[in-house]
Coordinates of C-alpha atoms in Angstrom, one line a residue:
Chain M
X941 CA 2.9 -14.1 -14.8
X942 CA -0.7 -15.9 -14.1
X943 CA -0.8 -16.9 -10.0
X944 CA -0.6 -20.7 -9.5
X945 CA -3.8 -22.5 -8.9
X946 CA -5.6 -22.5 -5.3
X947 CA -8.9 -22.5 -4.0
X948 CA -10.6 -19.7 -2.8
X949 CA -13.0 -19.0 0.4
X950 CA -14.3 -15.2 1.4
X951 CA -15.9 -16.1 4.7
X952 CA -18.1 -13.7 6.6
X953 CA -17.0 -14.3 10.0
X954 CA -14.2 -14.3 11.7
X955 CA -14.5 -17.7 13.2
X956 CA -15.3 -19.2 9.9
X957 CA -11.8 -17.4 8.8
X958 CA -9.8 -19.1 11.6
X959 CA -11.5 -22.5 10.7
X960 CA -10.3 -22.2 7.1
X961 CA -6.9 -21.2 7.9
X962 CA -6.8 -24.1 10.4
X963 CA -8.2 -26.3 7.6
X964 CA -4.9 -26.6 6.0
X965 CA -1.2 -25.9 6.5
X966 CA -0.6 -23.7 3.3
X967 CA -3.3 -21.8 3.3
X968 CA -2.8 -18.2 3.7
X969 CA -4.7 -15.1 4.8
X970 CA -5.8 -12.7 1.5
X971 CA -6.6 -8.8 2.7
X972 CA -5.9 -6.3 0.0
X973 CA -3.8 -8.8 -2.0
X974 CA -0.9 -5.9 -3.2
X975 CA 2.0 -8.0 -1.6
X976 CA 0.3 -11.2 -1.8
X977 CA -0.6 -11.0 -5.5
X978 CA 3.2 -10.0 -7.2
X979 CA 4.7 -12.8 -5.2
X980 CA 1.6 -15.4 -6.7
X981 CA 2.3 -13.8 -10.3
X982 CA 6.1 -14.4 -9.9
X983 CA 5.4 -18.2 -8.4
X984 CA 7.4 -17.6 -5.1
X985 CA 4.1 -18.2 -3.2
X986 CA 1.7 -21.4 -3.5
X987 CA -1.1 -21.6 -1.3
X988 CA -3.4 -24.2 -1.2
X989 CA -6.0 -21.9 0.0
X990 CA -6.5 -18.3 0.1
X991 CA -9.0 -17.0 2.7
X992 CA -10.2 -13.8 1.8
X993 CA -11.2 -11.5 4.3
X994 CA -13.3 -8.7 2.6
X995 CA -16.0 -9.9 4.2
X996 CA -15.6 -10.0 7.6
X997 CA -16.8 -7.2 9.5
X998 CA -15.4 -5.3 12.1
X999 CA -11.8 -4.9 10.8
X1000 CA -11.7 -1.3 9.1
X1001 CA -12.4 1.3 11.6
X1002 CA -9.8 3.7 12.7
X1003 CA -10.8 4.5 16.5
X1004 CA -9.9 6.8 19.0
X1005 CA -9.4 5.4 22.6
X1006 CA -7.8 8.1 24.5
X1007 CA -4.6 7.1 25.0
X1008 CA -4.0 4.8 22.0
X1009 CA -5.4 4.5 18.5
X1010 CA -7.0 1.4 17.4
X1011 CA -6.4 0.6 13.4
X1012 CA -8.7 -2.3 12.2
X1013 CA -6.4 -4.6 9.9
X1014 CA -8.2 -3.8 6.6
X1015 CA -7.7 -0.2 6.8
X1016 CA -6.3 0.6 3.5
X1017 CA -3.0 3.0 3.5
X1018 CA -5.0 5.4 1.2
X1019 CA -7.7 5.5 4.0
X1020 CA -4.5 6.1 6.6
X1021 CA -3.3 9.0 4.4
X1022 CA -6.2 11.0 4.4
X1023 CA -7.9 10.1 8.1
X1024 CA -8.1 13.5 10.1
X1025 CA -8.2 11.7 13.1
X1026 CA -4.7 10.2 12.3
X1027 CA -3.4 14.0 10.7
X1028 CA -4.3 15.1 14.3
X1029 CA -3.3 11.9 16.8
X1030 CA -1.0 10.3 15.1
X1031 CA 0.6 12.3 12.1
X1032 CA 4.1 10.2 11.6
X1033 CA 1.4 7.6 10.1
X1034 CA -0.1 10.4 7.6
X1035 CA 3.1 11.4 6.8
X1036 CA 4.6 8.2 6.1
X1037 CA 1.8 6.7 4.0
X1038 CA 2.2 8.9 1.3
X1039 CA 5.9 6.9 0.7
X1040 CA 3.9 3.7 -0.1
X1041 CA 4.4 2.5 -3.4
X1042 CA 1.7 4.6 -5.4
X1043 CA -1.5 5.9 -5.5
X1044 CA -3.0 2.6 -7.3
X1045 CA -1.4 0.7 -4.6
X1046 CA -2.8 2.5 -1.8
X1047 CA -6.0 2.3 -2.6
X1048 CA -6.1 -1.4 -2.4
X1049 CA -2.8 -2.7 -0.1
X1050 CA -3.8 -2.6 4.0
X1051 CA -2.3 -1.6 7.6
X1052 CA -2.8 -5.5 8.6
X1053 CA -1.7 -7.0 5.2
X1054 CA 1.3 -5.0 4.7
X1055 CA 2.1 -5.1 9.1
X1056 CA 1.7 -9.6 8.8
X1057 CA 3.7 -9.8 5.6
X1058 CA 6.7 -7.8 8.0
X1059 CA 8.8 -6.6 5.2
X1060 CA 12.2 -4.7 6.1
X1061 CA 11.7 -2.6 3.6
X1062 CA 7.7 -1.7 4.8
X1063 CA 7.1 1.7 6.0
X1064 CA 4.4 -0.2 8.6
X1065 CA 7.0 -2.4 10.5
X1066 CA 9.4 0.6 10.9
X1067 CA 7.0 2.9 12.2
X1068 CA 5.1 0.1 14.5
X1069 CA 8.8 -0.6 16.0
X1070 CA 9.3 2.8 16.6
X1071 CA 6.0 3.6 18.2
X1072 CA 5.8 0.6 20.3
X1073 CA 2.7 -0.5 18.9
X1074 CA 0.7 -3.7 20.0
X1075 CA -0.8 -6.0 17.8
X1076 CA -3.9 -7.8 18.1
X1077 CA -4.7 -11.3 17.1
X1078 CA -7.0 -13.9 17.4
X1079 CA -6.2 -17.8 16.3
X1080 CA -8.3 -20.9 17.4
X1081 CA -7.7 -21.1 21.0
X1082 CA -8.2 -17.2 21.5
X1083 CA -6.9 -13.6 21.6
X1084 CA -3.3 -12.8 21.8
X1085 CA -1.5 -9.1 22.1
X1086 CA 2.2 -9.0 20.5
X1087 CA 4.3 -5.9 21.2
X1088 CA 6.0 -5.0 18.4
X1089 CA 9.4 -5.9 20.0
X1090 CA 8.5 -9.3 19.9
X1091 CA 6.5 -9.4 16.6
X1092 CA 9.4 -8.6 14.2
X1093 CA 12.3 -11.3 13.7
X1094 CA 13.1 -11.3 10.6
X1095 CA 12.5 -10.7 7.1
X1096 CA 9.1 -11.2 6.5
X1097 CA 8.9 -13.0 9.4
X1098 CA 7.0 -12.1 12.7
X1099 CA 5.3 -14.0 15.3
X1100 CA 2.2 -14.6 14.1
X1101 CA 1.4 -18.4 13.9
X1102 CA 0.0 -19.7 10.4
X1103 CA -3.8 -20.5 12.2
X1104 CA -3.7 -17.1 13.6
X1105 CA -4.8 -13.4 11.7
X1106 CA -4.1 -10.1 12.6
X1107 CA -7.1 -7.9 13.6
X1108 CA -5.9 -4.8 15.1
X1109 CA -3.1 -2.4 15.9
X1110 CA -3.1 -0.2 18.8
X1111 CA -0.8 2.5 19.1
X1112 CA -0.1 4.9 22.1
X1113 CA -0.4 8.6 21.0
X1114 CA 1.8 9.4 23.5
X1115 CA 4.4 9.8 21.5
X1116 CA 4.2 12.9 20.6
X1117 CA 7.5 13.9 19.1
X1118 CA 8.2 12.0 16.1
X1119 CA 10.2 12.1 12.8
X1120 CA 9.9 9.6 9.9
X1121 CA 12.5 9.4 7.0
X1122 CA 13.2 7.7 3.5
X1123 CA 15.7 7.4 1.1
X1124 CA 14.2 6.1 -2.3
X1125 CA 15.3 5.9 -5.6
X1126 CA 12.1 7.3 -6.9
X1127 CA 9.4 8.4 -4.7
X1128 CA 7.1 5.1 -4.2
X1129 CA 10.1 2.8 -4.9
X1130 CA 11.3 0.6 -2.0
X1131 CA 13.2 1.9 0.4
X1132 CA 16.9 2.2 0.7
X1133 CA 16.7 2.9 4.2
X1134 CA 14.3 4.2 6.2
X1135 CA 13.9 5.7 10.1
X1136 CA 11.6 6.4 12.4
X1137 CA 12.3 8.1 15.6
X1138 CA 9.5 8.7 18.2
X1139 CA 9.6 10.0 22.3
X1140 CA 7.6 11.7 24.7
X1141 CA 8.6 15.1 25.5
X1142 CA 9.4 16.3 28.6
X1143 CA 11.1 19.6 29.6
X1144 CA 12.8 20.1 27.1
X1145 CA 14.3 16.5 27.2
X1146 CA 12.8 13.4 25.3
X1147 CA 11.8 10.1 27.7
X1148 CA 12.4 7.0 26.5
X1149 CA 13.0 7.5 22.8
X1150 CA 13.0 4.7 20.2
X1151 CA 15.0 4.8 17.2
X1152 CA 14.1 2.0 14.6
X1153 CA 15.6 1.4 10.5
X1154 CA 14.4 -0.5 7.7
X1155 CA 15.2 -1.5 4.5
X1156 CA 18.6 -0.9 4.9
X1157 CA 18.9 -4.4 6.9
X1158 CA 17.5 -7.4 7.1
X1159 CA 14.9 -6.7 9.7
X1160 CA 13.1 -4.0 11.4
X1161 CA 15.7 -3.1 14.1
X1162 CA 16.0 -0.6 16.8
X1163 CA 19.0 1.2 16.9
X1164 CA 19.6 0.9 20.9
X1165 CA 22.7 3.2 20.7
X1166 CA 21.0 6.3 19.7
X1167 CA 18.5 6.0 21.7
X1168 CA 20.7 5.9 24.8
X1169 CA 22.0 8.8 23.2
X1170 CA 19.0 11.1 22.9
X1171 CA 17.2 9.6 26.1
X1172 CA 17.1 12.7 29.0
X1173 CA 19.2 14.7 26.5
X1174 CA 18.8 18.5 25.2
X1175 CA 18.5 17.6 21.6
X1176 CA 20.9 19.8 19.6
X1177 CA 22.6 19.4 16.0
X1178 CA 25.4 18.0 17.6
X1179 CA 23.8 15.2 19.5
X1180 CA 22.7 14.5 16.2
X1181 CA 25.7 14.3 14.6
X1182 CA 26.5 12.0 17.7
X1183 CA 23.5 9.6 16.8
X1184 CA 24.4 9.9 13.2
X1185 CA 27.6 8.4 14.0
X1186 CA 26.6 5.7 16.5
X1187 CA 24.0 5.1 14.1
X1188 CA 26.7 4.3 11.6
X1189 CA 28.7 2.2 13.6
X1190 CA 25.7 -0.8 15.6
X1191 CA 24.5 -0.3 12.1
X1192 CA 24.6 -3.6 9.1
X1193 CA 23.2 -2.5 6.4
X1194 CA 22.4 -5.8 3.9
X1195 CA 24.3 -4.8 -0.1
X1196 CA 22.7 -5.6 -3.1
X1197 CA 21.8 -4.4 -6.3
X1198 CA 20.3 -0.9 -5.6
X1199 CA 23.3 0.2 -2.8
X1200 CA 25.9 -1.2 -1.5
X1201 CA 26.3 -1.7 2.7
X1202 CA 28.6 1.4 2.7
X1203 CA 26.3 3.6 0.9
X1204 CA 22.9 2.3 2.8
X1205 CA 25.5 3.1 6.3
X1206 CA 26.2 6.7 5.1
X1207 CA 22.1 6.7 4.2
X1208 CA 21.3 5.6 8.0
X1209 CA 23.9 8.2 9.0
X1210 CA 22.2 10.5 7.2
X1211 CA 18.9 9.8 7.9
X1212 CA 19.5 9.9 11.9
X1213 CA 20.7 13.0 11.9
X1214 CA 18.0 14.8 10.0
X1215 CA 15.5 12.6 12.1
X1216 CA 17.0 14.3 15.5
X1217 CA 17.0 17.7 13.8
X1218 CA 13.5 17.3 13.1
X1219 CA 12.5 16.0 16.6
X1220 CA 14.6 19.1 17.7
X1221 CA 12.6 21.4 16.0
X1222 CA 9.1 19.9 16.7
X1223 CA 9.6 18.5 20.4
Chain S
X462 CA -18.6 -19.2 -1.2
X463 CA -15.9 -21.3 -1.3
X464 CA -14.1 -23.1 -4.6
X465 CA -11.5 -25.2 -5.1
X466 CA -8.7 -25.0 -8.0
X467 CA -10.7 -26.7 -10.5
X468 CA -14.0 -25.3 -9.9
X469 CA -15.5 -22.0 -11.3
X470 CA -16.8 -19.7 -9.3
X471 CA -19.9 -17.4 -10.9
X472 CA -19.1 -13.5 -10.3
X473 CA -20.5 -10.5 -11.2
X474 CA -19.5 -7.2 -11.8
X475 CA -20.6 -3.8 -13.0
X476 CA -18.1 -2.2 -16.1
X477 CA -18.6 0.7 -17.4
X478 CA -22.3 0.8 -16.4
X479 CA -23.0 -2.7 -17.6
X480 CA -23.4 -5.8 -15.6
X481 CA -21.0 -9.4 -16.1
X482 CA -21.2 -12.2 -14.9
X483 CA -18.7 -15.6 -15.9
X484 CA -17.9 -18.2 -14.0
X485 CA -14.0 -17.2 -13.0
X486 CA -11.6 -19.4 -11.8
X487 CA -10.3 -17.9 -8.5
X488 CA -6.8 -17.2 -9.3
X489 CA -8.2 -15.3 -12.4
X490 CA -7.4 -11.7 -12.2
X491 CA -9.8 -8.7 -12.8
X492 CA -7.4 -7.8 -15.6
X493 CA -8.1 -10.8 -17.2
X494 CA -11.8 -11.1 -16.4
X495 CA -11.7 -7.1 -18.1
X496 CA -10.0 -8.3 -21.4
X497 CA -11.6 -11.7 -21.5
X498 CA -14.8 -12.1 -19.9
X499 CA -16.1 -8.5 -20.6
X500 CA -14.2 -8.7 -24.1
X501 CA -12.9 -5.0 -23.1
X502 CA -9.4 -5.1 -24.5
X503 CA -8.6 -1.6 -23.7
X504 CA -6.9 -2.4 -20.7
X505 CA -3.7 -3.2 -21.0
X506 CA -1.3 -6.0 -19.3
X507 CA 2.1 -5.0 -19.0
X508 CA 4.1 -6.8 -16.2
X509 CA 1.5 -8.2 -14.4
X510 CA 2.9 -8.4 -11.0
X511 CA 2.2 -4.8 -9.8
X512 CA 4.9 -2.7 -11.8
X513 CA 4.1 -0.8 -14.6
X514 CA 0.9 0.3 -14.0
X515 CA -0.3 -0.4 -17.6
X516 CA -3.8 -2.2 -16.5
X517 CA -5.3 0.4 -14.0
X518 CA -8.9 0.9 -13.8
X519 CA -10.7 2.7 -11.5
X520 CA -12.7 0.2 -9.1
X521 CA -15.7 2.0 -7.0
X522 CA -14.0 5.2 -8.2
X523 CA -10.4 4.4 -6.8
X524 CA -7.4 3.6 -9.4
X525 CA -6.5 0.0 -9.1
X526 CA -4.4 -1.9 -10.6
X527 CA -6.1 -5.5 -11.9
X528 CA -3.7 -7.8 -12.1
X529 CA -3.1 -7.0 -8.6
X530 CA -6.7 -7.6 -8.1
X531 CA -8.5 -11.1 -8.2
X532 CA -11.9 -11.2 -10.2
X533 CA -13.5 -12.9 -7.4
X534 CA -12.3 -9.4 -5.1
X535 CA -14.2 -7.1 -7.5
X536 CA -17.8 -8.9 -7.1
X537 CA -20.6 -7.1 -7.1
X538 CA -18.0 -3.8 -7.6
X539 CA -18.6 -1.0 -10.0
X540 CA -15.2 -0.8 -12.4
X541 CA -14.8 2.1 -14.8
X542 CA -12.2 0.7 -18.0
X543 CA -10.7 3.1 -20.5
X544 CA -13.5 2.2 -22.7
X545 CA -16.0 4.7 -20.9
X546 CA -14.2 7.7 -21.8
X547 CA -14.8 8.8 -25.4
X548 CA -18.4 9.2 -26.1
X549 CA -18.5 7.4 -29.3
X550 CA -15.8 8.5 -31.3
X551 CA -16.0 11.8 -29.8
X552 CA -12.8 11.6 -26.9
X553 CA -13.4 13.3 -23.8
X554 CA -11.5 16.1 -22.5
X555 CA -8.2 13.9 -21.0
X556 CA -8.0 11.9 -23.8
X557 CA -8.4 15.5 -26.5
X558 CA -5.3 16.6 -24.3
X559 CA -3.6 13.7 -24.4
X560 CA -3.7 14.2 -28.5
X561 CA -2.8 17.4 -28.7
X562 CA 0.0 17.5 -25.7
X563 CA 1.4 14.1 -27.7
X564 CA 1.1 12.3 -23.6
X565 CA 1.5 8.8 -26.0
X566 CA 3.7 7.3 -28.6
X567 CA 2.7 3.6 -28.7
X568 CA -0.1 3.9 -26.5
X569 CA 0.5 0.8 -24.3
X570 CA 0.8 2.5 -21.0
X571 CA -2.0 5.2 -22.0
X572 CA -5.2 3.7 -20.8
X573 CA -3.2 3.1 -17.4
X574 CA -2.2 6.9 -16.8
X575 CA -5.8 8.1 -18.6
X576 CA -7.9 6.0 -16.0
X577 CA -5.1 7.0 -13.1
X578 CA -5.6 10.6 -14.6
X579 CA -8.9 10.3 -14.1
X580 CA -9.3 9.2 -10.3
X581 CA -7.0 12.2 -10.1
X582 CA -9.2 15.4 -11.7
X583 CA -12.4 13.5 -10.7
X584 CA -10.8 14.0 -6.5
X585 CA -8.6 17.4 -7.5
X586 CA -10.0 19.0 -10.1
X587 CA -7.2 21.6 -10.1
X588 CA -4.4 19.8 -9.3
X589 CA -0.6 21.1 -8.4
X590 CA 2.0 19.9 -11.2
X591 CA 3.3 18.1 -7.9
X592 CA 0.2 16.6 -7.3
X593 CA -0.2 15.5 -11.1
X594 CA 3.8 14.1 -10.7
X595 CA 3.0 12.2 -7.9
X596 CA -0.1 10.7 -9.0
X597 CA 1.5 9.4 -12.0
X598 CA 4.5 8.2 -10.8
X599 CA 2.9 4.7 -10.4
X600 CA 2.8 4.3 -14.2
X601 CA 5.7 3.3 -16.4
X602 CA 5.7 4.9 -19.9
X603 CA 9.3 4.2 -22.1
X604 CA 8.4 6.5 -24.8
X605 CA 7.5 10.2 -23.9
X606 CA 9.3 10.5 -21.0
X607 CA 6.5 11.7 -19.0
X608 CA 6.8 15.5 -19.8
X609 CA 4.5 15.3 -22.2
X610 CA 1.7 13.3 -19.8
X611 CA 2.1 15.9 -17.0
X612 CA 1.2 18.5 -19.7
X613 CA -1.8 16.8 -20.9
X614 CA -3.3 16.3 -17.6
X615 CA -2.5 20.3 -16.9
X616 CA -4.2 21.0 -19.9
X617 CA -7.2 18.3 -19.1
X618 CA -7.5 20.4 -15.6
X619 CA -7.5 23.8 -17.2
X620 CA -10.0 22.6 -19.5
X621 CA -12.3 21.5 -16.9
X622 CA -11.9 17.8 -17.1
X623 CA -13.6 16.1 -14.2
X624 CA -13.3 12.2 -15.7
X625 CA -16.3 11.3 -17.1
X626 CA -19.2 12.2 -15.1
X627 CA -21.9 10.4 -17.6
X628 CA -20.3 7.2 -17.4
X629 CA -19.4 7.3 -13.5
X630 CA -23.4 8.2 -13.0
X631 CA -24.1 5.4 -15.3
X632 CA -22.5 3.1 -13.2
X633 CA -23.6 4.0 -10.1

């Protein structure tokens, strides 16, 4: 379980990043390494190069810009679970970093690393989806936003072009009505399903709500039918039981070895409904 | 700095209060620099890809896990092993509770959840048993079952463990 050979550059700007990642076509952006690494040790990655970006400034502040949030890409989860700017702003974030593998893990793994590598099962991607968070990122001929409708595809896949890296994420705090669920195993295991629900409340109602599950699938995916369910709507336990069921149904969970598809559906079900009880109680 | 495959690159390190330096290639981990370079076997490789939690050390005061961690990350960093604990032969206050709570059978996994342990009292000094659960929950252990390890650390933190303040001042 040793990582294949590569070489190694820890620049100290960000243009001398983007050259090196432009250098060659498998190299590959290092941040804190705790997805990177495993899949080295196991031999399912082999990068020519790893460009390691400890060094470049500028990309681990947490900042407060009114209306949005602006988290630097090598903010580390730990530093995400105990920011009290986030507790206050943005507290889905708090909340959900503490389901992040473990404590060992946190320290080290980072909001950009963990948000580029896009994996179904990440707490990150769900949460992004759901909060309609815009990335930032800069490649050789410039800057770039992504929404995060269009930075998701697929597993571990998201727009972001090999010669480009992922500085920041801004996220609207507008969204002030939020619930975050997971069904684990074991707390700090991978997900078997995951949801994130987020609005703006208004009289009583919730505008324009998004509803988003992961691990259970493939891919990060919004659940469009419950959210036409819950937009403009009184939320009570049974339009939750409605969106559990919808849920359910435009729901395709993926089966393997840790839950079937019919399980991880009843899971989503599940989680939906508690997720609109919780928005209930807190919008 | 930049290196390719077949080239060494010369890092440094502080461990347990004493400076390292080897030339590393860069897909070396910490783990192995730890074991090899330092010649401090005390830390442990178990699955090596992020699992078990066997090889955690604590790196500027935070529980890492190094074979998650490449040597060349951990330059000019301060790393606290296993080995700083005891003072001599004389063990400190985890690792007394550790002995007389019986938190290890083969001792594979101990260094891991002593270092882990450690991060934890020297943050929370009086930890929840919730607190202690969750904290070690990123450590595999196959022989106590873990009852045993949540009761050492209780007992570490009603003794007034706090990690080891002599050799985290030592290293700073």
């Amino acid at each position: 379980m040793k990582p294949p050979k590569f070489s190694y550059v820890a620049p100290t700007t960000l243009d001398d990043a983007l050259k090196h990642l432009a250098s060659d076509p498998d190299a590959k952006v290092l941040s804190g390494g705790q997805s990177l690494m495993p899949l080295l040790a196991m031999r399912l990655a082999a990068p020519s190069i790893l460009v390691d970006l400890q060094h470049v400034p500028n990309l681990s502040d947490i900042e407060d810009r009114g209306d949005h949030i602006r988290i630097g890409a090598r903010v580390t989860h730990r530093e995400i679970e105990r920011s009290a700017l986030l507790a206050d702003r943005l507290p889905i974030l708090s909340a959900a970093a503490s389901h992040i593998a473990h404590p060992q893990i946190r320290s080290r793994g980072t909001f950009g690393g963990s948000t580029a590598h896009a994996d179904p099962s990440g707490e990150w991607p769900t949460i992004l989806l759901a909060l309609s968070a815009t990335m930032q990122a800069v490649g050789p001929h410039g800057n770039r936003t992504i929404e995060a409708d269009d930075f998701f595809v697929g597993p571990f896949t998201s727009t972001l072009r090999d010669d480009e890296i992922l500085t920041h994420v801004s996220i609207p705090t507008t969204r002030t009505a939020w619930s975050f669920q997971e069904a684990a195993v074991k707390k700090g295991d991978y997900g078997l399903a995951l949801i994130a629900a987020t609005g703006t409340p208004r009289g009583g109602v919730l505008v324009d709500p998004r509803v988003t599950v992961g691990a259970a699938v493939g891919s990060v995916t919004r659940l469009v039918a419950v959210e036409r369910i819950l937009t403009d709507e009184p939320l009570t336990d049974e339009l939750a039981e409605e969106a559990a069921v919808a849920a359910a149904e435009s729901v395709k969970p993926i089966s393997d070895i840790h839950g079937s598809s019919d399980y991880r559906r009843k899971l989503v079900a599940s989680l939906v409904r508690r997720a609109v009880v919780e928005l209930k109680n807190g919008a | 700095m930049s290196i390719t495959p077949e080239e060494r690159l010369n890092v440094a390190m502080t461990i347990n209060g004493r400076r390292y330096r080897a030339g590393v290639e860069a897909r070396k981990t910490l783990a192995d620099f730890i074991r090899e370079d330092a010649q401090l076997p005390g830390t442990k490789l178990g699955c090596e890809h992020g699992v078990c939690g066997s090889c955690t050390v604590l790196l500027d005061d935070l529980p890492a896990r190094s074979c998650l961690t490449l040597a060349v990350q951990a330059e000019g960093r301060q790393i606290r092993t296993v080995e700083s604990l005891a003072d001599g032969q004389e063990l400190n206050t985890l690792q007394r509770a550790f002995r007389e709570q019986h938190g290890l059978q083969c001792g594979f996994c101990t260094a891991g959840f002593l270092m882990t342990a450690t991060a934890l009292l020297e943050e929370n000094p009086a930890p929840t048993r919730e607190d202690i659960v969750e904290t070690v929950s990123g450590s595999l252990c196959r022989c106590t079952g873990y009852e045993t390890i949540v009761a050492a650390i209780e007992q570490a933190a009603a003794d007034g463990a706090e990690g080891n303040d002599d050799a985290k001042d030592g290293a700073q």
